[in-house]
Short mmCIF file of C-alpha atoms in Angstrom, two decimals:
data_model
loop_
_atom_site.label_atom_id
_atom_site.label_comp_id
_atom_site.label_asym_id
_atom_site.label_seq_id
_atom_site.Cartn_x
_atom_site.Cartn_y
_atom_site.Cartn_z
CA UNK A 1 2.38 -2.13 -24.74
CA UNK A 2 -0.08 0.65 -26.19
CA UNK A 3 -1.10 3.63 -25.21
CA UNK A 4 -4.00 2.79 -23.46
CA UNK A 5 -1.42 0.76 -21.24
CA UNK A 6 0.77 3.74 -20.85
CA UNK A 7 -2.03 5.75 -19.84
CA UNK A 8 -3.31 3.36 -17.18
CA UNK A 9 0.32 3.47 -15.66
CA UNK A 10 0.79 7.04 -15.22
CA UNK A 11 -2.71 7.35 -13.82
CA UNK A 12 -2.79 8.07 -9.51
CA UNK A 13 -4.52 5.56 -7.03
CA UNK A 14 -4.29 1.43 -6.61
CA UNK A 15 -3.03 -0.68 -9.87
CA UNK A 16 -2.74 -4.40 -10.10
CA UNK A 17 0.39 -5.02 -13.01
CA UNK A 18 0.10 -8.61 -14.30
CA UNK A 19 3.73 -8.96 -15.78
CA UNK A 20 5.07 -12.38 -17.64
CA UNK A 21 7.09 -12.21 -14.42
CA UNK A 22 8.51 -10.58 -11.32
CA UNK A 23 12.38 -10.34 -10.05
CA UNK A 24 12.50 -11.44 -6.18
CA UNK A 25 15.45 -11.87 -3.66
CA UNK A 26 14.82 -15.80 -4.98
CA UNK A 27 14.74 -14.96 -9.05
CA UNK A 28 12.20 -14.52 -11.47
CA UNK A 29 8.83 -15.86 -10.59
CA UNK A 30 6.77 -16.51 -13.49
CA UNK A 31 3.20 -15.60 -13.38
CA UNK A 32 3.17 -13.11 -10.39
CA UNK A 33 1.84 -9.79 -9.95
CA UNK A 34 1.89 -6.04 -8.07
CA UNK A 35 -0.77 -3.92 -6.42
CA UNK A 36 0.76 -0.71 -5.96
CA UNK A 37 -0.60 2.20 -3.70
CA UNK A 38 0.11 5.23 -2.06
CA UNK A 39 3.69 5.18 -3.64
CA UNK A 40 4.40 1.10 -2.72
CA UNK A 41 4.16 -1.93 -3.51
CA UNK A 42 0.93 -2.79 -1.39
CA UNK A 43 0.95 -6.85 -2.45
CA UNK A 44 3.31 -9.04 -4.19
CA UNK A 45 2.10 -12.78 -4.92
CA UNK A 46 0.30 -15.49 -7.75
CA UNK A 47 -1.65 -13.11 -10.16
CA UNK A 48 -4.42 -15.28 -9.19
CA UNK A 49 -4.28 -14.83 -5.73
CA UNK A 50 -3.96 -10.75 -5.96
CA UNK A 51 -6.79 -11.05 -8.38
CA UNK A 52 -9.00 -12.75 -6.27
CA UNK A 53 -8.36 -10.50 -3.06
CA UNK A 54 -8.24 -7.16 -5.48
CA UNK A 55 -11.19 -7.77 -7.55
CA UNK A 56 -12.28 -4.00 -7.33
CA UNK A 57 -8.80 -2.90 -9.38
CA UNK A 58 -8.62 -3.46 -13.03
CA UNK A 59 -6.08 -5.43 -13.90
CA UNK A 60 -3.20 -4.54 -16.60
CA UNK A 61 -1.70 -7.15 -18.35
CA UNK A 62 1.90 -6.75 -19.29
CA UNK A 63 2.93 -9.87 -20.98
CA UNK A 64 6.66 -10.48 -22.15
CA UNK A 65 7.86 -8.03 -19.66
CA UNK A 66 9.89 -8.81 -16.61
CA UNK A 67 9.00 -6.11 -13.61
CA UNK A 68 11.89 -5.70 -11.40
CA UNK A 69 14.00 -3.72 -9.04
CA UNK A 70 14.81 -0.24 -10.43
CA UNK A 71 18.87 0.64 -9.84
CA UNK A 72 20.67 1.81 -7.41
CA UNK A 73 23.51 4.24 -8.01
CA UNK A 74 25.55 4.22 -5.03
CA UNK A 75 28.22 6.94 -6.10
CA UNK A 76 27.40 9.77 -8.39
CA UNK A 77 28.31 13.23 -9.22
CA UNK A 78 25.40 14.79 -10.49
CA UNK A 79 26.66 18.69 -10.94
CA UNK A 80 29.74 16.91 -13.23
CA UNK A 81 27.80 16.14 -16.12
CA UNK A 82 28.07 19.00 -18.03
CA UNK A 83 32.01 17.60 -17.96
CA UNK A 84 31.43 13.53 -18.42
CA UNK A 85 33.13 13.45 -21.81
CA UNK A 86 36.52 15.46 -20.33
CA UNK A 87 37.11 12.82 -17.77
CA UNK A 88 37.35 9.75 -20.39
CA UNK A 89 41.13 8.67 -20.80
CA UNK A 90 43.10 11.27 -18.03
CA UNK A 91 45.18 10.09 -15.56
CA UNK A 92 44.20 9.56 -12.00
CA UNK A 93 42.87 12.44 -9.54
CA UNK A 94 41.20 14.49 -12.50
CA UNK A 95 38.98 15.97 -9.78
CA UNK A 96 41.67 18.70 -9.51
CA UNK A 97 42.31 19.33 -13.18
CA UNK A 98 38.57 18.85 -14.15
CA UNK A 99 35.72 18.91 -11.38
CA UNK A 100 36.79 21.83 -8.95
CA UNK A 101 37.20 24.18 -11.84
CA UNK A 102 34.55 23.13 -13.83
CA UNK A 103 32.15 22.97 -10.70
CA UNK A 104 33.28 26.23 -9.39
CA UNK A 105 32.13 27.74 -13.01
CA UNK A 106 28.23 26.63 -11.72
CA UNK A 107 25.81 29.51 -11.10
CA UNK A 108 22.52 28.27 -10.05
CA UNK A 109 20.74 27.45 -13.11
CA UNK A 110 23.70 25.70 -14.83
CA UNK A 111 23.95 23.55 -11.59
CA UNK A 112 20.36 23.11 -11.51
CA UNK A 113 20.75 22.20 -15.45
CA UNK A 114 23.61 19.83 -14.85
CA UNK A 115 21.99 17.71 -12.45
CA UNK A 116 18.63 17.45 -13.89
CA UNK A 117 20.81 16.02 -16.90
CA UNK A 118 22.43 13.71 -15.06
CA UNK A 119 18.81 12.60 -13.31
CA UNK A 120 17.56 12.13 -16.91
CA UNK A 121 20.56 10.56 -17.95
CA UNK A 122 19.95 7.82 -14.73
CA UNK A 123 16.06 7.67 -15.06
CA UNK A 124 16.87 6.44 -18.75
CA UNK A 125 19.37 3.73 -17.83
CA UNK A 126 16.70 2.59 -15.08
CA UNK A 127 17.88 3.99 -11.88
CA UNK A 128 15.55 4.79 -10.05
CA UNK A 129 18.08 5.69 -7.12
CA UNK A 130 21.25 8.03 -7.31
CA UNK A 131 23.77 8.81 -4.40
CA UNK A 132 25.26 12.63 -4.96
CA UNK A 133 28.32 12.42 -3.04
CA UNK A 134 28.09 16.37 -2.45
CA UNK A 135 28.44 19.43 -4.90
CA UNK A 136 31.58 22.13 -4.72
CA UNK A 137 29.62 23.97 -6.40
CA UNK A 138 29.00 27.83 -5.50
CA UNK A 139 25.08 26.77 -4.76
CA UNK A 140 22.85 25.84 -2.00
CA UNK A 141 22.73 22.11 -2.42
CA UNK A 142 18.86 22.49 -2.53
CA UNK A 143 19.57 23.37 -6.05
CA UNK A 144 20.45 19.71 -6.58
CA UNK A 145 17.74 18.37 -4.28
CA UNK A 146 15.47 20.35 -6.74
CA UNK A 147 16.46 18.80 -10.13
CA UNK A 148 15.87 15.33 -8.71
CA UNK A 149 12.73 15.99 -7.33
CA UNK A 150 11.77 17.92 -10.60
CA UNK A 151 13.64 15.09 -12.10
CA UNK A 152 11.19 12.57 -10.36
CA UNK A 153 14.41 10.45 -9.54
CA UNK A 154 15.02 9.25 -5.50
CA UNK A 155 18.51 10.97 -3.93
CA UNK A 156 20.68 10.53 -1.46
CA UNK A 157 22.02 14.04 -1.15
CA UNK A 158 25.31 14.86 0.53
CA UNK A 159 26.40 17.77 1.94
CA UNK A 160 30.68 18.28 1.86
CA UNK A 161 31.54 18.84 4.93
CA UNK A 162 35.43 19.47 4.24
CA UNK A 163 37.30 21.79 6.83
CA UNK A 164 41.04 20.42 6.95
CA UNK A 165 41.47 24.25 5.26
CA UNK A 166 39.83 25.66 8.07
CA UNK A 167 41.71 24.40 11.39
CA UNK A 168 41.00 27.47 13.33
CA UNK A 169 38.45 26.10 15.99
CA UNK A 170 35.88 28.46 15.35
CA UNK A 171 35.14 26.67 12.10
CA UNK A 172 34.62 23.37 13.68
CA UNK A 173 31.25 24.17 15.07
CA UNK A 174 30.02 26.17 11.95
CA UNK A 175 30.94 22.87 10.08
CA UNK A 176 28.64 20.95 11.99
CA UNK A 177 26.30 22.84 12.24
CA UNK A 178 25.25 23.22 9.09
CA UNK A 179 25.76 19.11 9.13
CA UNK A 180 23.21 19.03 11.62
CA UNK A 181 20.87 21.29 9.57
CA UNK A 182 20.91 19.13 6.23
CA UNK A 183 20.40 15.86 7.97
CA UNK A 184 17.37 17.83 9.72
CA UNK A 185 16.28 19.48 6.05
CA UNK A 186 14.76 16.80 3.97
CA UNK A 187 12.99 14.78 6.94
CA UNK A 188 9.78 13.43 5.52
CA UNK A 189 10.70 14.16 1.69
CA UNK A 190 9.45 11.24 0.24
CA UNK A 191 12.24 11.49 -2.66
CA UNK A 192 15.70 13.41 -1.04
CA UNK A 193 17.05 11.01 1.38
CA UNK A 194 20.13 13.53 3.21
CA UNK A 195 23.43 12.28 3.46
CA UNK A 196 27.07 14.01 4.83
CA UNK A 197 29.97 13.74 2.79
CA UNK A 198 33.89 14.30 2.91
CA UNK A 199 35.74 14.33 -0.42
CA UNK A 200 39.05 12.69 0.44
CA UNK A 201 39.58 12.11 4.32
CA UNK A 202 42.61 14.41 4.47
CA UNK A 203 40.04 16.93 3.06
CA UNK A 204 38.44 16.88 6.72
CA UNK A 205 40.04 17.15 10.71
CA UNK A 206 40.04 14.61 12.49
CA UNK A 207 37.31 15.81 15.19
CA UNK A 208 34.85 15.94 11.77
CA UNK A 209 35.52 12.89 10.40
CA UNK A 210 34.33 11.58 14.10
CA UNK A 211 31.43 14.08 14.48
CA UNK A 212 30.06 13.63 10.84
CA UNK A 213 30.18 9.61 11.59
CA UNK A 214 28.56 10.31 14.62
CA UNK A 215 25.69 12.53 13.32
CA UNK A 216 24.97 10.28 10.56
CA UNK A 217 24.90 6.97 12.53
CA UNK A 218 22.13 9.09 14.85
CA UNK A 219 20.28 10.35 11.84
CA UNK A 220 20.40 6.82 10.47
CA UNK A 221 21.88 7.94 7.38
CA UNK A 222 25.77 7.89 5.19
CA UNK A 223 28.83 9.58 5.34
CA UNK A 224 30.21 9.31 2.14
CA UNK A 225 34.02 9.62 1.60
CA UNK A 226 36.21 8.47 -1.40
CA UNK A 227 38.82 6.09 0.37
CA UNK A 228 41.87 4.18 -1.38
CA UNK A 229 40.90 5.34 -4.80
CA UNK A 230 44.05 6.33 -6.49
CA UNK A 231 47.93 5.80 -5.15
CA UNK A 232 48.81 9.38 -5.04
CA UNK A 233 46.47 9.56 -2.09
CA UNK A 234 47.41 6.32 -0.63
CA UNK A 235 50.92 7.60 -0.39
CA UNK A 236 50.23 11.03 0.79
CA UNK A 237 47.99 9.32 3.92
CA UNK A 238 51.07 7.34 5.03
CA UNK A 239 53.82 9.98 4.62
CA UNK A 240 51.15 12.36 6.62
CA UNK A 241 49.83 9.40 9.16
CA UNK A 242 52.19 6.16 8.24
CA UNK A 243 48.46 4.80 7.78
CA UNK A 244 46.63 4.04 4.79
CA UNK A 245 43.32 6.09 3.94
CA UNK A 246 40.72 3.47 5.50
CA UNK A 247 43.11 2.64 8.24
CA UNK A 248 43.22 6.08 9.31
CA UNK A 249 39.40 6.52 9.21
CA UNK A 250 39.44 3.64 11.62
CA UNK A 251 42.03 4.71 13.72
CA UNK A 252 39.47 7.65 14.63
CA UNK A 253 36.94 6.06 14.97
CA UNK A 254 34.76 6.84 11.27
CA UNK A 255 34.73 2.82 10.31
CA UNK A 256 31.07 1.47 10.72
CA UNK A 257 27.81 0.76 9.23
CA UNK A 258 27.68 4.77 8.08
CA UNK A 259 30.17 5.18 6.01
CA UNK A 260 29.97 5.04 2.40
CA UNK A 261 33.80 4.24 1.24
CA UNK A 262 33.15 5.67 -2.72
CA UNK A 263 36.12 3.03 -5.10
CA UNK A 264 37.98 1.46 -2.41
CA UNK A 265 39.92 0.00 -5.72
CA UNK A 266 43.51 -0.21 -3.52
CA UNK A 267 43.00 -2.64 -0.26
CA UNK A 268 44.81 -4.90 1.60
CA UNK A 269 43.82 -8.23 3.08
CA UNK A 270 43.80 -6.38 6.40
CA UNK A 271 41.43 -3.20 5.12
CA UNK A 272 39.58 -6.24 3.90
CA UNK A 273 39.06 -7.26 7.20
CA UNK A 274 38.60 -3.79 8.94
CA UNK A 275 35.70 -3.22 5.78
CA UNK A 276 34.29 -6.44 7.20
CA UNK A 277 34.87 -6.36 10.83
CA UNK A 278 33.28 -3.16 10.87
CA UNK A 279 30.27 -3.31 8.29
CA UNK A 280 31.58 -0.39 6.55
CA UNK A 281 30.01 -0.27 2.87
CA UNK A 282 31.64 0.08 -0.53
CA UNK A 283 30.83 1.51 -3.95
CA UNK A 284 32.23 -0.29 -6.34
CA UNK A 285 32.77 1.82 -9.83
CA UNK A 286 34.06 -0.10 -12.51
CA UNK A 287 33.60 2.13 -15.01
CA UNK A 288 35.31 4.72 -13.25
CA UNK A 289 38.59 2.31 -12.72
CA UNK A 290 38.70 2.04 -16.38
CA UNK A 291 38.32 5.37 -17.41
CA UNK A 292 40.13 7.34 -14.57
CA UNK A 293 41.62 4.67 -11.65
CA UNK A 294 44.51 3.11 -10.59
CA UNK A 295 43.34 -0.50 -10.17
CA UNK A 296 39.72 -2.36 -9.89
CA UNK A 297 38.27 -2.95 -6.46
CA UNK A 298 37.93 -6.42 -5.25
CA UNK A 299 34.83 -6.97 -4.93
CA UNK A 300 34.26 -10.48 -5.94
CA UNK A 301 36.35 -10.83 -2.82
CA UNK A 302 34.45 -8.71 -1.17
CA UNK A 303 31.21 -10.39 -2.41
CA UNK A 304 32.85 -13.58 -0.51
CA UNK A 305 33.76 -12.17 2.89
CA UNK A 306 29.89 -10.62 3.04
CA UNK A 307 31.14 -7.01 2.81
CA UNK A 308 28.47 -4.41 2.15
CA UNK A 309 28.76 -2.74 -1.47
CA UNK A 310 26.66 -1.83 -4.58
CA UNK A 311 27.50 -0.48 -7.48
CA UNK A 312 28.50 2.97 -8.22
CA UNK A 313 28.38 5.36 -12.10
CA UNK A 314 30.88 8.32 -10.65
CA UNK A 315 29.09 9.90 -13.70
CA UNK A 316 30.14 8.48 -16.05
CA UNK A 317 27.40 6.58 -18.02
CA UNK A 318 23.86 6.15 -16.50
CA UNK A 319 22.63 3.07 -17.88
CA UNK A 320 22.37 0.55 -15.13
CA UNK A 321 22.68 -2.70 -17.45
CA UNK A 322 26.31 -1.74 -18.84
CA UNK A 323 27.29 -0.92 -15.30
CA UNK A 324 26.40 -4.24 -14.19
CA UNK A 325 28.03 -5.83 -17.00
CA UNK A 326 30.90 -3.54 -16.39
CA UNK A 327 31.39 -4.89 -12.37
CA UNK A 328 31.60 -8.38 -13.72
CA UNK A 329 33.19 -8.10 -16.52
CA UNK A 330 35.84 -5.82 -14.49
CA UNK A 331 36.17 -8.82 -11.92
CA UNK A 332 37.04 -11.20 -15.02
CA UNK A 333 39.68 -8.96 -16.38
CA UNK A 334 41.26 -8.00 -13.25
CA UNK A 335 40.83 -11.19 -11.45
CA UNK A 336 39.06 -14.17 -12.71
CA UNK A 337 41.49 -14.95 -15.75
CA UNK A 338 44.44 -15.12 -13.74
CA UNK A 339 42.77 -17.64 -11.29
CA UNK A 340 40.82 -19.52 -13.68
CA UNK A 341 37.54 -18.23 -12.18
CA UNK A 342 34.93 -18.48 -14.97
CA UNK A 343 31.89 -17.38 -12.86
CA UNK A 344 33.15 -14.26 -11.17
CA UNK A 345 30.21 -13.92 -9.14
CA UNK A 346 27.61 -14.74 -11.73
CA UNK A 347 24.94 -13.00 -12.80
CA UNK A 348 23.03 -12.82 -9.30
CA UNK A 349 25.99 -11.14 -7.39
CA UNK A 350 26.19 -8.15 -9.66
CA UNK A 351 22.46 -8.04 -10.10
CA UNK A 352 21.92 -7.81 -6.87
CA UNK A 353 24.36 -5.44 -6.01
CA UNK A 354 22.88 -3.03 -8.15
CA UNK A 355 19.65 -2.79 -6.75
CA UNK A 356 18.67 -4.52 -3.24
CA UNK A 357 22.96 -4.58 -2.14
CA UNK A 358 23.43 -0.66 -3.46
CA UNK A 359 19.94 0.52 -1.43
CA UNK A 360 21.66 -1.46 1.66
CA UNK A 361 24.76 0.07 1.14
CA UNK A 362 23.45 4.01 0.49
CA UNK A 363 21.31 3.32 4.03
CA UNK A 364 18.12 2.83 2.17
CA UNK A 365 17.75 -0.97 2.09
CA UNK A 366 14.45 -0.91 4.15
CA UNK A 367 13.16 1.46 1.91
CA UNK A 368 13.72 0.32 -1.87
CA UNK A 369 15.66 -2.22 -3.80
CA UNK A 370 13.52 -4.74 -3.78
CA UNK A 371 10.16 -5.90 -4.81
CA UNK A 372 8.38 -6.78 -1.48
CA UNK A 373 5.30 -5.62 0.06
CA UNK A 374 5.59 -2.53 1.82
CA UNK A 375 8.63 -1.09 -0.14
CA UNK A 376 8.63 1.82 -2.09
CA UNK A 377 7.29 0.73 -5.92
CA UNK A 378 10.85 2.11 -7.61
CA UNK A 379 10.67 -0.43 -10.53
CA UNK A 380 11.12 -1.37 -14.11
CA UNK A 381 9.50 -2.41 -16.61
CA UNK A 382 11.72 -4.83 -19.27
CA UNK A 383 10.70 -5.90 -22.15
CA UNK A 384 12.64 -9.72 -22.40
CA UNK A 385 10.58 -10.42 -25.93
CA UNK A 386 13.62 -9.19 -27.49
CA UNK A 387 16.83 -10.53 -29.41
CA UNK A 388 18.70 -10.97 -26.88
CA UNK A 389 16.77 -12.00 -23.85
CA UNK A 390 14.00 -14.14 -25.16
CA UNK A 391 15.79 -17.42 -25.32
CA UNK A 392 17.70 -16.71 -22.59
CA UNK A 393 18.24 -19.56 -20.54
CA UNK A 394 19.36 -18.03 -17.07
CA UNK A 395 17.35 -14.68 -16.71
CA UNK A 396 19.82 -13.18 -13.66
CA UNK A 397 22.88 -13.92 -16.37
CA UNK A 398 21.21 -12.92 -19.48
CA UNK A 399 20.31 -9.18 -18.16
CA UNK A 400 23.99 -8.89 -16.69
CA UNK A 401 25.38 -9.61 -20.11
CA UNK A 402 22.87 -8.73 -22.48
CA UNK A 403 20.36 -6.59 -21.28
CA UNK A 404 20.47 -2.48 -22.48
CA UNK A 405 18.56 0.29 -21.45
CA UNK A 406 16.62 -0.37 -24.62
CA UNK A 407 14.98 -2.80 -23.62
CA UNK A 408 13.20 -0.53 -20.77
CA UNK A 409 9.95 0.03 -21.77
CA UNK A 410 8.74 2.16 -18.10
CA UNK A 411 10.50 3.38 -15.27
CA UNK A 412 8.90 3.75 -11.68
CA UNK A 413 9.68 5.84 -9.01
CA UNK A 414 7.28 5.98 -5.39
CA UNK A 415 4.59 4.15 -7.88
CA UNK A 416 4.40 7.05 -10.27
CA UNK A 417 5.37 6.28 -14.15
CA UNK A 418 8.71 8.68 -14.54
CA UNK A 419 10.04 7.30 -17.47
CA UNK A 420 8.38 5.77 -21.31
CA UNK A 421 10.11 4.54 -23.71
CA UNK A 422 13.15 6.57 -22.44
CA UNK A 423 11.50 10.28 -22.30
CA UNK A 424 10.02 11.82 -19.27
CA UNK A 425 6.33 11.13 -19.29
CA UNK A 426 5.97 14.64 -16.96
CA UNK A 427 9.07 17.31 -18.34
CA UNK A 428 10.18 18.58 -21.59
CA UNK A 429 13.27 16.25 -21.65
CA UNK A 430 14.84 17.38 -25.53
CA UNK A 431 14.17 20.52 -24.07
CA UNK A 432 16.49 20.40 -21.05
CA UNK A 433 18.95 18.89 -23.37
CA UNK A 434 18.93 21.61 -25.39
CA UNK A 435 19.61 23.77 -22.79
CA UNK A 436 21.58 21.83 -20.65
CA UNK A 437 24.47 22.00 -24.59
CA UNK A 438 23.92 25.94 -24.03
CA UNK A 439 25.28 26.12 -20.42
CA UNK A 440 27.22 23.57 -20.41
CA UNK A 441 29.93 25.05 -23.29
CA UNK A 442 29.68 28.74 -21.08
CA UNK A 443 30.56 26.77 -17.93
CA UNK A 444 33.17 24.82 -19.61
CA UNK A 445 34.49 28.34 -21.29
CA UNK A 446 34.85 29.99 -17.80
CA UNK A 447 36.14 26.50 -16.09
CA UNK A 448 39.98 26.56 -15.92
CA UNK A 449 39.98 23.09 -16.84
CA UNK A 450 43.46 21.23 -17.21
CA UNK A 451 43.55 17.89 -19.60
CA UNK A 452 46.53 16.39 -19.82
CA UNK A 453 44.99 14.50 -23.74
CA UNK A 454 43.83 15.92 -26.69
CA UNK A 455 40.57 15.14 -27.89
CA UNK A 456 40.55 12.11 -29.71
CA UNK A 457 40.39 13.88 -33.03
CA UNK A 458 43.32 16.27 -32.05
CA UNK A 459 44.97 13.29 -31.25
CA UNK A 460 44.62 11.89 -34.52
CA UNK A 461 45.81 14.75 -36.12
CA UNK A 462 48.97 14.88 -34.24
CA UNK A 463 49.79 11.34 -34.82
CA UNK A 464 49.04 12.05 -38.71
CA UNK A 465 51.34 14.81 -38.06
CA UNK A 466 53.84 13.21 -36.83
CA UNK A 467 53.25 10.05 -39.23
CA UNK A 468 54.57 12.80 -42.40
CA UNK A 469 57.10 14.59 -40.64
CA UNK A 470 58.87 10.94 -40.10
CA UNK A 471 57.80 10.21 -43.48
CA UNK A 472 59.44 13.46 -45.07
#
């Protein structure tokens, strides 16, 4: 594509995109086209047909791209990227060592910075979605709700609402209050979509693990909550409850359809069954197992029993093809070699779960994920005239295990053209980079942050070190 054709896509009012083809629910339909207006994704059919009943809108012809679904990060951290390349190799729970300090260090333009980075980061790797499971963060979180929308990236944005530190009753009510007061803050934003979140559940009382369930099942949005992620909290819920994490959150009652369970890596058959029972969703963060977990979720299992989950970064790498890769190859590692299982979902289950499953899963499945009339146009445009894709023989498969963020040629968000040829086609993006390097070493200088391993190059050294002291 040109830049006539660029200019055509960032331009306002009805388009009709003529693609070499369009990703459905049913799989790539050759030959199919878009109209797009007012932010959505006004017609989806033959080219011919939308060309006969459009005849007034010029048509742009995108041959040897694929338009589809833009992704869906269901589990992100978007103040924590000033701190992505600390987290890589430490040992489980780093959120104490790392993230509270290092979040704490935030003023409000760093925090601001930080998530803007991470937004460009996403946009980039083609999600055109990210779930922010809640700042600690000195800041009002409208700082973060800002960079997104500056950002031009959708958001599910939660608000922490811990307050197991705070058992004195008059807290309680302050708590929810302000609950009450986010959910009510972003209504008719057409980009921030408000969510509540809880970082650990023994980070909240048991009356607000109930009320915040409560108010978002009313509000029709998430709770989002990071459940069975590492054994250290596994064993300190049943020494304090003689329950697991998720089987305490359904003893009181905070199982359903609004919560977000963030890793769920550590389940047994029966939290299987409670996940199911009760249409609880998951995010499922493969990356995040490798670098930083205890153990890989199940989620082809999950995929089987019809369990709600997409797929979640945590932050660590926004491109949306290597996290997709990443879930099945995950699946194959922990799972499928054992058993002999050679498919491990295929290509469609991971796919899917990154766009139409994670909008489902972060309550926004009648919104986006999908390319269907009436949805919001968050989309992509891939080039699959490439290397690897263009004698692929099983599209779905082929962008699971060979597609990269390379190969993105536009990224959409509510019908407006965010993204070209991976730099903002609206913002100074080397310029927030820039800055973003400036901040980011003062935040990490004032940050009391704790890593248990040297930097790879320190590491080196030592080992040299220690290689000539033996030696000598």
């Amino acid at each position: 594509m040109n830049q006539s054709d660029r200019d055509f896509l960032a331009r306002s009012g009805p388009r009709l995109l003529v693609p070499g083809a369009v990703l459905l629910p049913e799989g790539p339909a050759d030959g199919w086209a878009v109209t797009i207006d007012d932010g959505r994704f006004e017609a989806v059919g033959p080219a011919e047909e939308l060309e006969r009943a459009y005849p007034q809108l010029p048509a742009v012809r995108l041959p040897g791209h694929l338009l589809m679904p833009g992704f869906v990060d269901a589990h992100h951290h978007l103040t924590q990227s000033f701190g992505s390349a600390l987290a890589f190799g430490e040992p489980s729970e780093i959120f104490r060592r790392v993230w509270v300090p290092l979040e704490g260090a935030l003023d409000e333009e760093s925090a601001y910075t930080a998530a803007k980075l991470a937004a460009l980061e996403a946009l980039r790797g083609g999600f055109t979605t990210v779930t922010d499971a809640g700042t600690r963060a000195g800041v009002d979180v409208d700082v973060v709700a800002s960079a997104a929308r500056d950002a031009g990236i959708r958001c599910v944005l939660g608000l922490v609402c811990n307050d197991a530190d705070h058992e004195d009753a008059k807290d309680y009510p302050s708590v929810l209050e302000q609950a009450e007061k986010h959910l009510a803050r972003y209504d008719g934003e057409p980009l921030i979509h408000p969510s509540l979140a809880v970082s650990i559940p023994e980070a909240a009382t048991e009356r607000t693990l109930q009320a915040t369930a409560r108010l978002a099942a009313e509000a029709g949005a998430v709770v989002q909550i990071h459940v069975n992620e590492h054994l250290a909290g596994v064993e300190r819920s049943l020494v304090r409850h003689g329950l697991r994490p998720l089987e305490h959150l359904h003893s009181v009652g905070a199982l359903g359809p609004q919560l977000l369970a963030a890793h769920a890596t550590m389940l047994t058959p029966r939290e299987l069954t409670l996940l199911a029972d009760t249409g609880t969703a998951v995010s499922y963060n493969p990356v995040a197992s490798a670098w930083k977990g205890n153990a890989v979720a199940p989620a082809t299992s999950m995929a089987e029993r019809g369990i709600r989950f997409g797929l979640g970064t945590d932050g660590t790498r926004g491109d949306g093809f290597r996290l997709t890769e990443a879930a099945e190859f995950a699946q194959r590692l922990a799972y499928g070699l054992a058993t002999g299982d050679s498919s491990c979902g295929a290509g469609w289950t991971w796919l899917e779960r990154a766009n139409r499953g994670g909008a489902d899963a972060v309550g926004l499945g009648t919104r986006t994920g999908t390319v269907a009339q009436g949805m919001a146009a968050d989309f992509l445009l891939v080039d699959v005239d490439t290397p690897e894709l263009a004698l692929s023989w099983d599209l779905p498969w082929e962008l699971v295990r060979r597609g990269n963020r390379d190969q993105i040629t536009a990224v959409f968000v509510a019908g407006r053209l965010r993204m070209w040829h991976g730099r903002p086609t609206e913002w100074d993006g080397p310029a927030l980079v820039g800055r973003a390097a400036e901040l980011a070493r003062a935040a990490v200088a004032r940050a009391n942050v704790t890593r248990v391993h040297p930097t790879s190059t320190a590491s080196r050294a030592l080992i040299r070190s220690q290689d000539r002291s033996t030696a000598q």
